[in-house]
Tab-separated table of C-alpha atoms in Angstrom:
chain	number	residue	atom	x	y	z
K	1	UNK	CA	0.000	0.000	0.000
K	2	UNK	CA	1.053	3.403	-0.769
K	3	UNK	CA	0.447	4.777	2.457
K	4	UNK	CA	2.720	3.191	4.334
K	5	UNK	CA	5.586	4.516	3.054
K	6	UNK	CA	8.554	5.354	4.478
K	7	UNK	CA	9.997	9.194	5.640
K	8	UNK	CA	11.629	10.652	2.373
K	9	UNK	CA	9.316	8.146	-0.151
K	10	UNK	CA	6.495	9.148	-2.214
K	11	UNK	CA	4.739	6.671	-4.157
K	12	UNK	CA	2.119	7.229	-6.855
K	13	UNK	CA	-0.454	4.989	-9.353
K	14	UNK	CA	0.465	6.129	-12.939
K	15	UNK	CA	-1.404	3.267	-14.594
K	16	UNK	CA	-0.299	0.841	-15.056
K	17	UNK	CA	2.696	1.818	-12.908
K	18	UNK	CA	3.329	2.418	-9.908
K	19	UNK	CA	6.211	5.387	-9.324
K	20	UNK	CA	8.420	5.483	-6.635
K	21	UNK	CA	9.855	9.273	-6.034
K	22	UNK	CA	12.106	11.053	-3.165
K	23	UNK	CA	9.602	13.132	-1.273
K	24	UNK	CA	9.078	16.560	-2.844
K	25	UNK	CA	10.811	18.286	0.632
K	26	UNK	CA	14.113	16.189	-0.450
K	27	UNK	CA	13.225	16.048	-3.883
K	28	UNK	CA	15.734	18.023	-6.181
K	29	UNK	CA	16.700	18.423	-9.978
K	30	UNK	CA	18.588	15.184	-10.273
K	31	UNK	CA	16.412	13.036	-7.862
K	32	UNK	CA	15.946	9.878	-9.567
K	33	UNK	CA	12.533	7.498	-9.567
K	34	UNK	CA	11.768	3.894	-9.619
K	35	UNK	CA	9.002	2.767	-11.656
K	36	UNK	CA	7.491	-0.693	-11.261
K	37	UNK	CA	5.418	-2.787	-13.615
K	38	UNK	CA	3.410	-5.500	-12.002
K	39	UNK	CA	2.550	-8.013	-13.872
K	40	UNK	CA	-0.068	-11.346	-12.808
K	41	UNK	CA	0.865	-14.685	-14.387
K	42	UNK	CA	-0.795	-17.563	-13.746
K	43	UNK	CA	1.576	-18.968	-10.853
K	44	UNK	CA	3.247	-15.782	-9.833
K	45	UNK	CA	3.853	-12.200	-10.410
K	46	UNK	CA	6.161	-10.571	-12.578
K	47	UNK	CA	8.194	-7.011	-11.319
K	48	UNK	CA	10.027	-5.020	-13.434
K	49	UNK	CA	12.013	-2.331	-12.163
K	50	UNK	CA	13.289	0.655	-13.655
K	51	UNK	CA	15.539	3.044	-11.524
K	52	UNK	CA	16.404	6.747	-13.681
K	53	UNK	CA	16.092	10.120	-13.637
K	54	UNK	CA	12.432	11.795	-13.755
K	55	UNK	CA	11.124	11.321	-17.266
K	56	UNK	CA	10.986	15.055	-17.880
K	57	UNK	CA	14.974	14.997	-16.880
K	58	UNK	CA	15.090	12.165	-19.364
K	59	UNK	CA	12.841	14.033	-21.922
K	60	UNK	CA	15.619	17.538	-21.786
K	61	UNK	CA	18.882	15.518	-22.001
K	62	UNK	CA	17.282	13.424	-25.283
K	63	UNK	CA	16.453	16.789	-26.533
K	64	UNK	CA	19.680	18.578	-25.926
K	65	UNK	CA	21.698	15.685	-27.548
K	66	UNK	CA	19.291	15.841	-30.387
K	67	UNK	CA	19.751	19.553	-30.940
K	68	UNK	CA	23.441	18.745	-30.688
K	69	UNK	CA	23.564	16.283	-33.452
K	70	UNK	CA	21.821	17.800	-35.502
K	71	UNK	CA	23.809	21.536	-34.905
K	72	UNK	CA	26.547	19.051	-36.523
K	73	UNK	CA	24.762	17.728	-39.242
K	74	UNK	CA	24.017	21.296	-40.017
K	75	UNK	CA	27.861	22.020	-39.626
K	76	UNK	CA	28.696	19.187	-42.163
K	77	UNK	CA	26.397	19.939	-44.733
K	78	UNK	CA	26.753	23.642	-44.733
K	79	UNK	CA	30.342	23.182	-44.919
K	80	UNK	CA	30.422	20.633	-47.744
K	81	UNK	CA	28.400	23.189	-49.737
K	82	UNK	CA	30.320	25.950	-49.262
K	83	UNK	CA	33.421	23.498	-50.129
K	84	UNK	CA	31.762	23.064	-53.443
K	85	UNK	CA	30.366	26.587	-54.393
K	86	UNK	CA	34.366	27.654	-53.828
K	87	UNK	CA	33.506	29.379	-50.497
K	88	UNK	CA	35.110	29.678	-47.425
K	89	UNK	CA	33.733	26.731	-45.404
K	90	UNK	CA	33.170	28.207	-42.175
K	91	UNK	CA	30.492	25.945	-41.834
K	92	UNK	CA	32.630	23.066	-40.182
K	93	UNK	CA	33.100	25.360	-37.422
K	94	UNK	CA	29.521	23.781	-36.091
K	95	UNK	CA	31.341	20.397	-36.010
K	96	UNK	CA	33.378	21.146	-33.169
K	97	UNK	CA	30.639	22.917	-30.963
K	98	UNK	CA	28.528	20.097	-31.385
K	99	UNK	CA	31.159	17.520	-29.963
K	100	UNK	CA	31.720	20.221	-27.303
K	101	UNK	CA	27.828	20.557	-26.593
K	102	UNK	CA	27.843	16.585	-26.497
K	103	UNK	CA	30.285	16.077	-24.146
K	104	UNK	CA	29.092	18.626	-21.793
K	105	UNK	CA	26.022	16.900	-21.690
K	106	UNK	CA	27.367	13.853	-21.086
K	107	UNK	CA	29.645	15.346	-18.472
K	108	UNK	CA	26.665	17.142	-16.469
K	109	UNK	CA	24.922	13.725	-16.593
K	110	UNK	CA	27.307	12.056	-14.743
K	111	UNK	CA	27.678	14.901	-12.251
K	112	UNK	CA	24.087	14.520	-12.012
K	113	UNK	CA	24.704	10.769	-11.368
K	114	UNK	CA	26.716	11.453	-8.428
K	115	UNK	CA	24.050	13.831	-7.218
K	116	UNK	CA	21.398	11.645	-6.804
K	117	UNK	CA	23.370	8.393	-5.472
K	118	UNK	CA	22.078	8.410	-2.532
K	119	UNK	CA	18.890	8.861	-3.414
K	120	UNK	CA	19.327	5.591	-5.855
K	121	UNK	CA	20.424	3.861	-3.583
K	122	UNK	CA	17.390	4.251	-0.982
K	123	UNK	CA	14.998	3.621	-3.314
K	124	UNK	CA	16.860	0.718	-4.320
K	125	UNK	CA	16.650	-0.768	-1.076
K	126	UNK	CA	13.509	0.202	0.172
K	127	UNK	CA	12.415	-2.027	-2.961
K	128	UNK	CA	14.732	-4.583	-2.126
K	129	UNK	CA	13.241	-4.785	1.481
K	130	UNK	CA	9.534	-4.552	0.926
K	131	UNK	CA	9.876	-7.438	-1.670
K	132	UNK	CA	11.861	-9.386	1.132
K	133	UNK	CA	9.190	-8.965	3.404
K	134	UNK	CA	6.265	-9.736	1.713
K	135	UNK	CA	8.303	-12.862	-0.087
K	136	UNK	CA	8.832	-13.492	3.547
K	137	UNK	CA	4.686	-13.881	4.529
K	138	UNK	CA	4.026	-15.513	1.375
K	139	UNK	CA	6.046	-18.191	2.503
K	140	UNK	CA	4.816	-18.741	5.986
């Protein structure tokens, strides 16, 4: 049940989810969330986890690294054309920025990472100990 959770959890129905969240008071830019799929087979029940950053986190970097490619796609063809029409082919300048964009990306991800660690890592084991415990009555 969602209302028994623990100090610094919130949990929510996003069907046919559930989401698992740091509560909004400790909640910051880089908190992560676990989502859970629960799934009835005949003979048991299927969980799937999936521990990341908030989807609209998710959502920004996949747009940022989009924009990125495609500021060097933009770099490559604009510079191949003015190659061709005898210009000077400033153009390839763009290639550059866009590996630069990239790997900033990529680098505030992974400071990001680090940020929410600790957050991971209770969420990870409050799963890991309500699915102990309630293995744990099944059994007796």
């Amino acid at each position: 049940s969602l209302n028994n959770m623990p100090s610094g959890i919130d949990g929510k129905f996003v069907k046919p989810l559930v989401v698992l969240s740091i509560d909004e008071k400790h909640r910051h830019f880089w908190s992560p969330e676990l989502s859970l799929d629960i799934e009835r087979k005949e003979e048991s029940t299927e969980i799937r986890c999936t521990l990341g950053p908030r989807s609209s986190l998710w959502t920004m970097f996949a747009t940022f690294y989009g924009f990125s490619v495609l500021v060097g796609i933009a770099g490559l063809v604009l510079g191949f054309s003015q190659l061709t029409l005898g210009m000077n082919a400033y153009g390839f300048w763009l290639i550059p920025v866009s590996i630069i964009l990239i790997g900033s990306a990529y680098g505030i991800a992974l400071a990001g990472q680090r940020l929410s660690y600790d957050q991971m890592l209770k969420l990870r084991s409050f799963i890991k100990e309500t699915l102990k415990s309630s293995n744990s009555k099944d059994t007796h």
